[in-house]
XYZ file of C-alpha atoms in Angstrom:
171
model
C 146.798 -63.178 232.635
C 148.448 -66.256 231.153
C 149.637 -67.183 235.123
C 146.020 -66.404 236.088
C 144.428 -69.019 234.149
C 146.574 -71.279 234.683
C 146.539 -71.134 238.612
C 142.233 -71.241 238.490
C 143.171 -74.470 236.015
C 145.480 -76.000 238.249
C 143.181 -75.172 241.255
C 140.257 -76.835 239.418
C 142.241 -80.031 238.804
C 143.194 -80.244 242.505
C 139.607 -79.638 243.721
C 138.450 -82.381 241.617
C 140.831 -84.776 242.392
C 140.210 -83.978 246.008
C 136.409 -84.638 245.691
C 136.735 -87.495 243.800
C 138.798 -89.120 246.284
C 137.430 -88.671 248.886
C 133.338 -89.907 247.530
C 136.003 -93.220 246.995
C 137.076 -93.076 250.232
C 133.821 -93.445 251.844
C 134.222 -97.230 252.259
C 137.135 -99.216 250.734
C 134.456 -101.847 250.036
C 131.101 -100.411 248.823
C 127.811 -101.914 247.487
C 127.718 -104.515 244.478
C 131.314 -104.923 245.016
C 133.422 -108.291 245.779
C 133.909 -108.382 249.879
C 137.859 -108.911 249.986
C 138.762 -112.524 251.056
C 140.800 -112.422 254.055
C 142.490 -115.333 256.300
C 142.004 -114.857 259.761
C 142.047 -117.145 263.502
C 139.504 -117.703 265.128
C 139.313 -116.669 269.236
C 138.829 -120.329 270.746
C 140.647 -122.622 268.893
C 142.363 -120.281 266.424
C 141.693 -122.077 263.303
C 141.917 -120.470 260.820
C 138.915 -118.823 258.574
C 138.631 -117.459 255.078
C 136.030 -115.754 253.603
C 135.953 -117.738 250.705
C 135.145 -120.647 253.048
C 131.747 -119.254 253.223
C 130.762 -119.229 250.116
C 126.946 -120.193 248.636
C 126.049 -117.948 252.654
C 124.891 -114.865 253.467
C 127.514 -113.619 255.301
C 126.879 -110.721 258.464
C 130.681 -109.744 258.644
C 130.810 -107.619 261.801
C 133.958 -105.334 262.944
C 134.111 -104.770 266.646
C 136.453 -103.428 269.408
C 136.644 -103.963 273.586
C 136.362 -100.605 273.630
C 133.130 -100.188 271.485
C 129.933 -99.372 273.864
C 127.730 -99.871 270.726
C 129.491 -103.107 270.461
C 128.338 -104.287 273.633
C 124.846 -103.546 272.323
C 125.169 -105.361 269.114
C 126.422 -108.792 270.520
C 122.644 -109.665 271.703
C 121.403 -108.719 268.093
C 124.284 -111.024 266.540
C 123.403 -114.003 268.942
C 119.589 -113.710 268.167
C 120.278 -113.248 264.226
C 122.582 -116.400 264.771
C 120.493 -118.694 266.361
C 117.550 -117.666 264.293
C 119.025 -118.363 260.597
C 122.417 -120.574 261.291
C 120.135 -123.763 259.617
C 119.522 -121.312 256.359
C 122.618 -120.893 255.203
C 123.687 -117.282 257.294
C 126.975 -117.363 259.335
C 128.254 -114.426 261.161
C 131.470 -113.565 261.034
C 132.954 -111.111 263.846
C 135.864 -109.702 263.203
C 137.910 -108.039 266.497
C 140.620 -105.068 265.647
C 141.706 -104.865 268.789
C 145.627 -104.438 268.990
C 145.789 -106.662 272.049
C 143.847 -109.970 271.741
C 143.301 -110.570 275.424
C 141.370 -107.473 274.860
C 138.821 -108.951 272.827
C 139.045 -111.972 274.895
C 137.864 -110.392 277.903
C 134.865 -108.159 276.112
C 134.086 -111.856 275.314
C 133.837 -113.610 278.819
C 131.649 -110.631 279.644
C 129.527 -110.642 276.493
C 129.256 -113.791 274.997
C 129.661 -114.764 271.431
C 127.592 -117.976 269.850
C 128.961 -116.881 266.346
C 132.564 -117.081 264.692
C 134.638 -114.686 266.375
C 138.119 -113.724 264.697
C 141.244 -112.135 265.482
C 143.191 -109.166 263.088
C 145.764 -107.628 265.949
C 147.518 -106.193 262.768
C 144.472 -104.384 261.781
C 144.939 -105.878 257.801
C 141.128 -106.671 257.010
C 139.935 -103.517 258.751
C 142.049 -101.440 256.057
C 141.383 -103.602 253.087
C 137.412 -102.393 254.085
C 138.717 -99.029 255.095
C 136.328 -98.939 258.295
C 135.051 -95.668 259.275
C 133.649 -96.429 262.244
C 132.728 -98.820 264.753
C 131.199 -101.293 264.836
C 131.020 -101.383 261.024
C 128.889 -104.299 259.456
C 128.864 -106.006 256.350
C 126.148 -108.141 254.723
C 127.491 -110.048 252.072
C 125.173 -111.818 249.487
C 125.894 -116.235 248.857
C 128.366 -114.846 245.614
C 130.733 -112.640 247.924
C 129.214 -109.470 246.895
C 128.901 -106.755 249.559
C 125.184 -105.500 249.665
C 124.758 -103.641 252.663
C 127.079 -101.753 254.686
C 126.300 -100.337 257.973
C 128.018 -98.008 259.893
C 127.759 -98.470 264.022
C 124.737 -99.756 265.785
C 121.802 -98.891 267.853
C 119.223 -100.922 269.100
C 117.019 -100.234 266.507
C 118.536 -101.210 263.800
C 117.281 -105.105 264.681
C 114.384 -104.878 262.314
C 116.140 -103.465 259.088
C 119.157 -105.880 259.372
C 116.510 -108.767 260.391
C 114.708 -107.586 257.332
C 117.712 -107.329 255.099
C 118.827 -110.548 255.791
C 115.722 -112.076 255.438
C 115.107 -111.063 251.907
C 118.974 -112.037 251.403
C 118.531 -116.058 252.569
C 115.679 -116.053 250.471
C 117.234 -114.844 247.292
């Protein structure tokens, strides 16, 4: 009996443990937290670009891959949301995890980027935000705080990211 109890115990223990990490799993980087500074190069001229730089924006910090067909999709949305809010204090920030960077290069002569495109080959920012999927977005408020996070992209999703970042810039 004693060896009973103690197994359904230890059993208990490890189920909770289990659930509980994997609700923190979800995303590395949830809502209301910090957005982890990272120091990255950009495509073109590889300067190079931290987070922190950006600070007093709202920040759209967008994951991406060659290899993404949502991705493909999403680089209209990103140009429009650029060129619409770049004068009120928004920057984009396009992060590409692809392992080779002539990858990302050529997605980009085919689909063109007017916002900051950067380079992680070593995939360290896309674990520090633990992406689950891609593309994975962002939105990060003008005191580095993460306040939406979306997970891939369809074409309608335009008018609730237009909308979020709306209300953001006007905060």
């Amino acid at each position: 009996i004693y060896w009973d109890n103690l197994m359904k115990n230890l059993i208990s223990v490890i189920t909770c443990i289990v659930i509980l990490s994997i609700q923190s799993t979800v995303y590395a980087v949830s809502v209301g937290e910090r957005a982890p500074i990272f120091n990255l190069t950009t495509f073109e001229s590889e300067k190079r670009i931290n987070l922190s730089d950006y600070r007093g924006k709202v920040i759209l910090l967008d994951f991406w891959a060659s290899w993404c067909t949502s991705c493909r999709q999403a680089f209209p949305v990103l140009n429009s949301f650029h060129h619409q809010f770049k004068a009120k204090d928004f920057k984009i920030l396009a992060i590409n995890v692809d392992e080779d960077p002539k990858d990302g290069k050529h997605f980009l002569r085919r689909y063109s980027a007017d916002f900051t495109v950067l380079s992680d080959p070593l995939a360290i920012t896309p674990e520090k935000y633990q992406l689950k999927a891609m593309p994975m977005s962002f939105i990060i408020d003008r005191d580095g705080i993460v306040r939406k996070v979306k997970v891939g992209f369809k074409v309608t999703d335009k008018i609730s990211l237009y909308r979020d970042i709306k209300m953001m810039i006007k905060e």
